[in-house]
Amino acid sequence: MVEQGNSVSTESDSRIVSDSEAKGIVKRLPPKLAAYISLARADRPIGVWLLFWPGAAAVALAGGLLSHWFLLPAFFIGAFVMRSAGCVYNDIVDRDLDKKVARTRNRPLASGFISVKAACLFIAFLCLIGLGCLTFFNPIARFTAIASLALVAAYPFMKRISWWPQAWLGLVFSWAALVGSVAIWDRFEWPGIFLYGGCIFWVIGFDTVYAIQDIEDDALAGIKSSARALKSHLRLGVSLFFVLAVLGWGAAIWFTRPQPLVLLTLLPVVLHFIWQMTTLDVNDGQNALMRFRSNRQIGFLLFLACATIGMANNFSVY
């Protein structure tokens, strides 16, 4: 089958990206539907969770779990559609680079199975849903959320000009922490800012682990990444980012409830980070992918820590 000069195999496997978590399900869907699901990464929900947890943690830390419970489903739906829109936009910009990387050459845009025009219409549809989610937020939170679009628009170009595109992704993927905090407090407060800062370093760390899969292909294609920049210091570098993440989250919790014992709420997070770093094999892409995916548990543990502090502040005076 040929579309716009690009040869595409008639086998459904050719339209499924190699790191898909649901190959069996996607293969059984109509080809076009399967391609759009792959384009939106709907078969790989890890990115949705990683985008959702900073916002949920911010709402929890600010004590809004009961009074603003409706923000959590709004954050989740928003994370799903906006992560999907971001992936589609990223694939439009990177379609020529994706052809040079084994893991991504079968993506629908890189293979030519879906046209750029159709992908743009898909983005518009997803963004309309995202705008609908913003109706649940106060005006300053809406403005804060919309402001992130400038960062999203610039992200795909970072790997062309910087060895640290993961740092820019940290700014983007952590933004929900700011949105969630101002949605409760109606203003920027230090706990929300520190939570955001900690999430930035967390994202740099886990996306560096993710980039281990592509080090060789990235080198051949001329794509820059933090994994390539760190070279033999990769494990040490990622460990440092995770330490900085914990320090940022600890500061957020301390500024919310300044008592030494509250920092123990982050102990499960610390133990999970230690497991990741002690079991990471920097020469094994599959090992790195599994460690990357385990960060959904980190997000959940962070949410529990923030919920503990937020609920404690709601029901006690100190």
GROMACS .gro file of N, CA, C and O in nm, residues 39-130:
model
  368
   39LEU      N    1  -0.101   0.687   1.717
   39LEU     CA    2  -0.057   0.826   1.704
   39LEU      C    3  -0.077   0.902   1.834
   39LEU      O    4   0.008   0.982   1.875
   40ALA      N    5  -0.189   0.877   1.901
   40ALA     CA    6  -0.220   0.945   2.027
   40ALA      C    7  -0.156   0.878   2.147
   40ALA      O    8  -0.169   0.928   2.259
   41ARG      N    9  -0.085   0.765   2.125
   41ARG     CA   10  -0.024   0.686   2.233
   41ARG      C   11  -0.128   0.636   2.333
   41ARG      O   12  -0.098   0.617   2.451
   42ALA      N   13  -0.252   0.618   2.288
   42ALA     CA   14  -0.357   0.572   2.378
   42ALA      C   15  -0.332   0.429   2.424
   42ALA      O   16  -0.388   0.384   2.525
   43ASP      N   17  -0.249   0.355   2.349
   43ASP     CA   18  -0.216   0.219   2.389
   43ASP      C   19  -0.097   0.215   2.484
   43ASP      O   20  -0.056   0.109   2.529
   44ARG      N   21  -0.041   0.331   2.515
   44ARG     CA   22   0.071   0.342   2.608
   44ARG      C   23   0.038   0.449   2.712
   44ARG      O   24   0.083   0.564   2.702
   45PRO      N   25  -0.047   0.417   2.812
   45PRO     CA   26  -0.100   0.518   2.903
   45PRO      C   27  -0.001   0.573   3.006
   45PRO      O   28  -0.036   0.662   3.083
   46ILE      N   29   0.122   0.522   3.008
   46ILE     CA   30   0.217   0.568   3.108
   46ILE      C   31   0.234   0.719   3.105
   46ILE      O   32   0.242   0.785   3.208
   47GLY      N   33   0.236   0.779   2.985
   47GLY     CA   34   0.252   0.923   2.974
   47GLY      C   35   0.138   1.001   3.036
   47GLY      O   36   0.157   1.111   3.089
   48VAL      N   37   0.016   0.944   3.030
   48VAL     CA   38  -0.100   1.010   3.091
   48VAL      C   39  -0.081   1.017   3.241
   48VAL      O   40  -0.103   1.121   3.305
   49TRP      N   41  -0.038   0.906   3.301
   49TRP     CA   42  -0.018   0.904   3.446
   49TRP      C   43   0.093   1.002   3.489
   49TRP      O   44   0.079   1.073   3.589
   50LEU      N   45   0.200   1.006   3.412
   50LEU     CA   46   0.311   1.094   3.448
   50LEU      C   47   0.273   1.241   3.435
   50LEU      O   48   0.329   1.326   3.504
   51LEU      N   49   0.179   1.271   3.346
   51LEU     CA   50   0.130   1.408   3.332
   51LEU      C   51   0.025   1.440   3.437
   51LEU      O   52   0.014   1.555   3.481
   52PHE      N   53  -0.050   1.340   3.480
   52PHE     CA   54  -0.159   1.359   3.576
   52PHE      C   55  -0.111   1.378   3.719
   52PHE      O   56  -0.161   1.464   3.792
   53TRP      N   57  -0.012   1.298   3.762
   53TRP     CA   58   0.022   1.295   3.904
   53TRP      C   59   0.070   1.429   3.961
   53TRP      O   60   0.036   1.463   4.075
   54PRO      N   61   0.150   1.512   3.889
   54PRO     CA   62   0.187   1.642   3.948
   54PRO      C   63   0.067   1.730   3.981
   54PRO      O   64   0.064   1.795   4.086
   55GLY      N   65  -0.033   1.732   3.893
   55GLY     CA   66  -0.152   1.812   3.921
   55GLY      C   67  -0.232   1.757   4.037
   55GLY      O   68  -0.279   1.832   4.124
   56ALA      N   69  -0.248   1.625   4.039
   56ALA     CA   70  -0.322   1.562   4.149
   56ALA      C   71  -0.251   1.583   4.281
   56ALA      O   72  -0.314   1.609   4.385
   57ALA      N   73  -0.117   1.573   4.281
   57ALA     CA   74  -0.040   1.594   4.403
   57ALA      C   75  -0.055   1.738   4.452
   57ALA      O   76  -0.062   1.763   4.573
   58ALA      N   77  -0.059   1.833   4.360
   58ALA     CA   78  -0.073   1.974   4.399
   58ALA      C   79  -0.209   1.998   4.464
   58ALA      O   80  -0.219   2.069   4.566
   59VAL      N   81  -0.315   1.943   4.406
   59VAL     CA   82  -0.448   1.957   4.465
   59VAL      C   83  -0.451   1.895   4.604
   59VAL      O   84  -0.505   1.952   4.699
   60ALA      N   85  -0.387   1.777   4.618
   60ALA     CA   86  -0.385   1.708   4.746
   60ALA      C   87  -0.306   1.787   4.850
   60ALA      O   88  -0.350   1.803   4.965
   61LEU      N   89  -0.189   1.840   4.811
   61LEU     CA   90  -0.106   1.914   4.905
   61LEU      C   91  -0.175   2.041   4.952
   61LEU      O   92  -0.160   2.082   5.069
   62ALA      N   93  -0.251   2.103   4.864
   62ALA     CA   94  -0.321   2.227   4.899
   62ALA      C   95  -0.449   2.201   4.978
   62ALA      O   96  -0.521   2.295   5.013
   63GLY      N   97  -0.477   2.075   5.006
   63GLY     CA   98  -0.593   2.041   5.088
   63GLY      C   99  -0.725   2.043   5.012
   63GLY      O  100  -0.831   2.062   5.073
   64GLY      N  101  -0.719   2.020   4.881
   64GLY     CA  102  -0.840   2.030   4.801
   64GLY      C  103  -0.905   1.898   4.763
   64GLY      O  104  -0.997   1.897   4.680
   65LEU      N  105  -0.861   1.786   4.821
   65LEU     CA  106  -0.915   1.657   4.780
   65LEU      C  107  -1.066   1.644   4.806
   65LEU      O  108  -1.137   1.581   4.728
   66LEU      N  109  -1.113   1.702   4.916
   66LEU     CA  110  -1.255   1.694   4.947
   66LEU      C  111  -1.333   1.809   4.886
   66LEU      O  112  -1.436   1.788   4.821
   67SER      N  113  -1.284   1.930   4.903
   67SER     CA  114  -1.357   2.047   4.855
   67SER      C  115  -1.352   2.063   4.703
   67SER      O  116  -1.444   2.119   4.643
   68HIS      N  117  -1.245   2.015   4.642
   68HIS     CA  118  -1.229   2.029   4.497
   68HIS      C  119  -1.204   1.893   4.432
   68HIS      O  120  -1.124   1.880   4.340
   69TRP      N  121  -1.276   1.791   4.477
   69TRP     CA  122  -1.255   1.655   4.426
   69TRP      C  123  -1.273   1.646   4.274
   69TRP      O  124  -1.209   1.564   4.207
   70PHE      N  125  -1.361   1.733   4.220
   70PHE     CA  126  -1.390   1.730   4.076
   70PHE      C  127  -1.270   1.767   3.990
   70PHE      O  128  -1.270   1.742   3.868
   71LEU      N  129  -1.167   1.827   4.051
   71LEU     CA  130  -1.049   1.863   3.974
   71LEU      C  131  -0.968   1.740   3.932
   71LEU      O  132  -0.898   1.743   3.830
   72LEU      N  133  -0.976   1.633   4.011
   72LEU     CA  134  -0.898   1.513   3.977
   72LEU      C  135  -0.945   1.449   3.846
   72LEU      O  136  -0.862   1.422   3.758
   73PRO      N  137  -1.076   1.423   3.827
   73PRO     CA  138  -1.117   1.371   3.696
   73PRO      C  139  -1.092   1.470   3.584
   73PRO      O  140  -1.059   1.430   3.471
   74ALA      N  141  -1.104   1.601   3.613
   74ALA     CA  142  -1.075   1.702   3.510
   74ALA      C  143  -0.928   1.697   3.471
   74ALA      O  144  -0.893   1.706   3.352
   75PHE      N  145  -0.840   1.681   3.571
   75PHE     CA  146  -0.696   1.667   3.543
   75PHE      C  147  -0.667   1.542   3.462
   75PHE      O  148  -0.586   1.544   3.369
   76PHE      N  149  -0.734   1.432   3.496
   76PHE     CA  150  -0.705   1.307   3.428
   76PHE      C  151  -0.749   1.312   3.281
   76PHE      O  152  -0.674   1.272   3.191
   77ILE      N  153  -0.871   1.360   3.258
   77ILE     CA  154  -0.918   1.371   3.119
   77ILE      C  155  -0.831   1.469   3.042
   77ILE      O  156  -0.792   1.445   2.927
   78GLY      N  157  -0.798   1.582   3.109
   78GLY     CA  158  -0.711   1.680   3.045
   78GLY      C  159  -0.574   1.623   3.014
   78GLY      O  160  -0.517   1.648   2.907
   79ALA      N  161  -0.520   1.544   3.108
   79ALA     CA  162  -0.389   1.482   3.086
   79ALA      C  163  -0.395   1.386   2.967
   79ALA      O  164  -0.302   1.381   2.885
   80PHE      N  165  -0.504   1.313   2.956
   80PHE     CA  166  -0.517   1.216   2.846
   80PHE      C  167  -0.520   1.285   2.711
   80PHE      O  168  -0.443   1.252   2.620
   81VAL      N  169  -0.610   1.384   2.697
   81VAL     CA  170  -0.626   1.446   2.564
   81VAL      C  171  -0.509   1.537   2.529
   81VAL      O  172  -0.465   1.543   2.413
   82MET      N  173  -0.453   1.609   2.628
   82MET     CA  174  -0.344   1.701   2.597
   82MET      C  175  -0.212   1.626   2.576
   82MET      O  176  -0.129   1.667   2.496
   83ARG      N  177  -0.193   1.516   2.648
   83ARG     CA  178  -0.076   1.433   2.619
   83ARG      C  179  -0.086   1.376   2.479
   83ARG      O  180   0.011   1.371   2.403
   84SER      N  181  -0.207   1.332   2.441
   84SER     CA  182  -0.228   1.280   2.306
   84SER      C  183  -0.203   1.388   2.202
   84SER      O  184  -0.135   1.363   2.101
   85ALA      N  185  -0.256   1.509   2.225
   85ALA     CA  186  -0.235   1.619   2.132
   85ALA      C  187  -0.087   1.653   2.120
   85ALA      O  188  -0.035   1.679   2.011
   86GLY      N  189  -0.017   1.652   2.234
   86GLY     CA  190   0.126   1.679   2.232
   86GLY      C  191   0.204   1.575   2.155
   86GLY      O  192   0.299   1.608   2.082
   87CYS      N  193   0.164   1.448   2.168
   87CYS     CA  194   0.232   1.341   2.095
   87CYS      C  195   0.210   1.355   1.944
   87CYS      O  196   0.302   1.333   1.865
   88VAL      N  197   0.087   1.391   1.905
   88VAL     CA  198   0.058   1.409   1.763
   88VAL      C  199   0.141   1.524   1.707
   88VAL      O  200   0.202   1.513   1.600
   89TYR      N  201   0.143   1.636   1.781
   89TYR     CA  202   0.222   1.752   1.737
   89TYR      C  203   0.370   1.716   1.728
   89TYR      O  204   0.438   1.750   1.631
   90ASN      N  205   0.419   1.645   1.827
   90ASN     CA  206   0.559   1.603   1.828
   90ASN      C  207   0.591   1.515   1.706
   90ASN      O  208   0.696   1.528   1.643
   91ASP      N  209   0.498   1.426   1.672
   91ASP     CA  210   0.519   1.337   1.558
   91ASP      C  211   0.515   1.412   1.425
   91ASP      O  212   0.581   1.372   1.329
   92ILE      N  213   0.434   1.518   1.419
   92ILE     CA  214   0.431   1.600   1.298
   92ILE      C  215   0.568   1.665   1.276
   92ILE      O  216   0.625   1.660   1.167
   93VAL      N  217   0.621   1.723   1.382
   93VAL     CA  218   0.750   1.792   1.374
   93VAL      C  219   0.864   1.693   1.350
   93VAL      O  220   0.958   1.721   1.273
   94ASP      N  221   0.854   1.575   1.413
   94ASP     CA  222   0.966   1.480   1.411
   94ASP      C  223   0.952   1.369   1.307
   94ASP      O  224   1.030   1.274   1.307
   95ARG      N  225   0.856   1.380   1.216
   95ARG     CA  226   0.829   1.267   1.127
   95ARG      C  227   0.951   1.226   1.044
   95ARG      O  228   0.969   1.107   1.018
   96ASP      N  229   1.035   1.322   1.006
   96ASP     CA  230   1.154   1.286   0.928
   96ASP      C  231   1.261   1.222   1.017
   96ASP      O  232   1.328   1.127   0.975
   97LEU      N  233   1.276   1.272   1.140
   97LEU     CA  234   1.371   1.212   1.233
   97LEU      C  235   1.325   1.072   1.275
   97LEU      O  236   1.408   0.981   1.291
   98ASP      N  237   1.195   1.056   1.295
   98ASP     CA  238   1.142   0.927   1.339
   98ASP      C  239   1.173   0.816   1.239
   98ASP      O  240   1.186   0.698   1.276
   99LYS      N  241   1.183   0.850   1.111
   99LYS     CA  242   1.214   0.749   1.010
   99LYS      C  243   1.353   0.689   1.030
   99LYS      O  244   1.381   0.579   0.983
  100LYS      N  245   1.440   0.761   1.100
  100LYS     CA  246   1.579   0.718   1.117
  100LYS      C  247   1.601   0.636   1.244
  100LYS      O  248   1.712   0.588   1.267
  101VAL      N  249   1.498   0.623   1.329
  101VAL     CA  250   1.510   0.553   1.457
  101VAL      C  251   1.426   0.426   1.452
  101VAL      O  252   1.307   0.431   1.419
  102ALA      N  253   1.488   0.313   1.485
  102ALA     CA  254   1.419   0.184   1.473
  102ALA      C  255   1.289   0.180   1.553
  102ALA      O  256   1.188   0.126   1.506
  103ARG      N  257   1.291   0.236   1.674
  103ARG     CA  258   1.172   0.228   1.761
  103ARG      C  259   1.057   0.312   1.710
  103ARG      O  260   0.940   0.288   1.747
  104THR      N  261   1.083   0.412   1.626
  104THR     CA  262   0.978   0.506   1.587
  104THR      C  263   0.948   0.510   1.437
  104THR      O  264   0.858   0.583   1.396
  105ARG      N  265   1.020   0.435   1.358
  105ARG     CA  266   1.002   0.449   1.213
  105ARG      C  267   0.865   0.402   1.165
  105ARG      O  268   0.821   0.439   1.057
  106ASN      N  269   0.795   0.321   1.247
  106ASN     CA  270   0.662   0.274   1.209
  106ASN      C  271   0.549   0.363   1.259
  106ASN      O  272   0.432   0.329   1.241
  107ARG      N  273   0.582   0.474   1.323
  107ARG     CA  274   0.477   0.564   1.368
  107ARG      C  275   0.393   0.611   1.249
  107ARG      O  276   0.446   0.628   1.139
  108PRO      N  277   0.263   0.631   1.268
  108PRO     CA  278   0.173   0.658   1.155
  108PRO      C  279   0.215   0.773   1.065
  108PRO      O  280   0.198   0.765   0.942
  109LEU      N  281   0.270   0.880   1.122
  109LEU     CA  282   0.312   0.993   1.038
  109LEU      C  283   0.445   0.965   0.970
  109LEU      O  284   0.465   0.999   0.853
  110ALA      N  285   0.537   0.903   1.042
  110ALA     CA  286   0.667   0.871   0.983
  110ALA      C  287   0.653   0.772   0.868
  110ALA      O  288   0.724   0.781   0.768
  111SER      N  289   0.559   0.679   0.881
  111SER     CA  290   0.538   0.579   0.777
  111SER      C  291   0.451   0.630   0.662
  111SER      O  292   0.445   0.569   0.557
  112GLY      N  293   0.381   0.742   0.687
  112GLY     CA  294   0.294   0.798   0.584
  112GLY      C  295   0.154   0.743   0.585
  112GLY      O  296   0.073   0.775   0.498
  113PHE      N  297   0.119   0.660   0.684
  113PHE     CA  298  -0.014   0.600   0.688
  113PHE      C  299  -0.122   0.704   0.721
  113PHE      O  300  -0.236   0.692   0.678
  114ILE      N  301  -0.086   0.805   0.802
  114ILE     CA  302  -0.176   0.916   0.831
  114ILE      C  303  -0.112   1.044   0.778
  114ILE      O  304   0.008   1.067   0.797
  115SER      N  305  -0.193   1.129   0.713
  115SER     CA  306  -0.140   1.252   0.655
  115SER      C  307  -0.124   1.360   0.762
  115SER      O  308  -0.187   1.355   0.869
  116VAL      N  309  -0.042   1.458   0.734
  116VAL     CA  310  -0.021   1.570   0.827
  116VAL      C  311  -0.151   1.647   0.846
  116VAL      O  312  -0.183   1.691   0.957
  117LYS      N  313  -0.228   1.667   0.739
  117LYS     CA  314  -0.355   1.740   0.750
  117LYS      C  315  -0.450   1.670   0.845
  117LYS      O  316  -0.513   1.733   0.931
  118ALA      N  317  -0.461   1.539   0.832
  118ALA     CA  318  -0.550   1.462   0.920
  118ALA      C  319  -0.501   1.470   1.065
  118ALA      O  320  -0.582   1.480   1.158
  119ALA      N  321  -0.370   1.468   1.084
  119ALA     CA  322  -0.314   1.478   1.219
  119ALA      C  323  -0.345   1.613   1.281
  119ALA      O  324  -0.375   1.623   1.401
  120CYS      N  325  -0.340   1.720   1.203
  120CYS     CA  326  -0.371   1.854   1.254
  120CYS      C  327  -0.517   1.865   1.297
  120CYS      O  328  -0.549   1.926   1.400
  121LEU      N  329  -0.607   1.805   1.219
  121LEU     CA  330  -0.748   1.804   1.257
  121LEU      C  331  -0.769   1.725   1.385
  121LEU      O  332  -0.852   1.762   1.470
  122PHE      N  333  -0.695   1.618   1.400
  122PHE     CA  334  -0.702   1.537   1.522
  122PHE      C  335  -0.657   1.618   1.643
  122PHE      O  336  -0.720   1.613   1.750
  123ILE      N  337  -0.550   1.696   1.628
  123ILE     CA  338  -0.503   1.782   1.736
  123ILE      C  339  -0.612   1.881   1.777
  123ILE      O  340  -0.637   1.903   1.896
  124ALA      N  341  -0.676   1.943   1.678
  124ALA     CA  342  -0.781   2.041   1.706
  124ALA      C  343  -0.894   1.979   1.787
  124ALA      O  344  -0.945   2.038   1.884
  125PHE      N  345  -0.932   1.858   1.751
  125PHE     CA  346  -1.038   1.786   1.823
  125PHE      C  347  -0.998   1.760   1.968
  125PHE      O  348  -1.076   1.783   2.062
  126LEU      N  349  -0.876   1.713   1.988
  126LEU     CA  350  -0.828   1.685   2.124
  126LEU      C  351  -0.819   1.812   2.208
  126LEU      O  352  -0.854   1.811   2.327
  127CYS      N  353  -0.774   1.920   2.148
  127CYS     CA  354  -0.761   2.047   2.222
  127CYS      C  355  -0.897   2.102   2.264
  127CYS      O  356  -0.909   2.165   2.370
  128LEU      N  357  -1.000   2.081   2.184
  128LEU     CA  358  -1.135   2.125   2.221
  128LEU      C  359  -1.181   2.054   2.348
  128LEU      O  360  -1.242   2.114   2.436
  129ILE      N  361  -1.151   1.925   2.357
  129ILE     CA  362  -1.185   1.851   2.479
  129ILE      C  363  -1.106   1.907   2.597
  129ILE      O  364  -1.159   1.925   2.708
  130GLY      N  365  -0.978   1.936   2.573
  130GLY     CA  366  -0.894   1.993   2.679
  130GLY      C  367  -0.946   2.126   2.729
  130GLY      O  368  -0.948   2.153   2.850
   0.00000   0.00000   0.00000
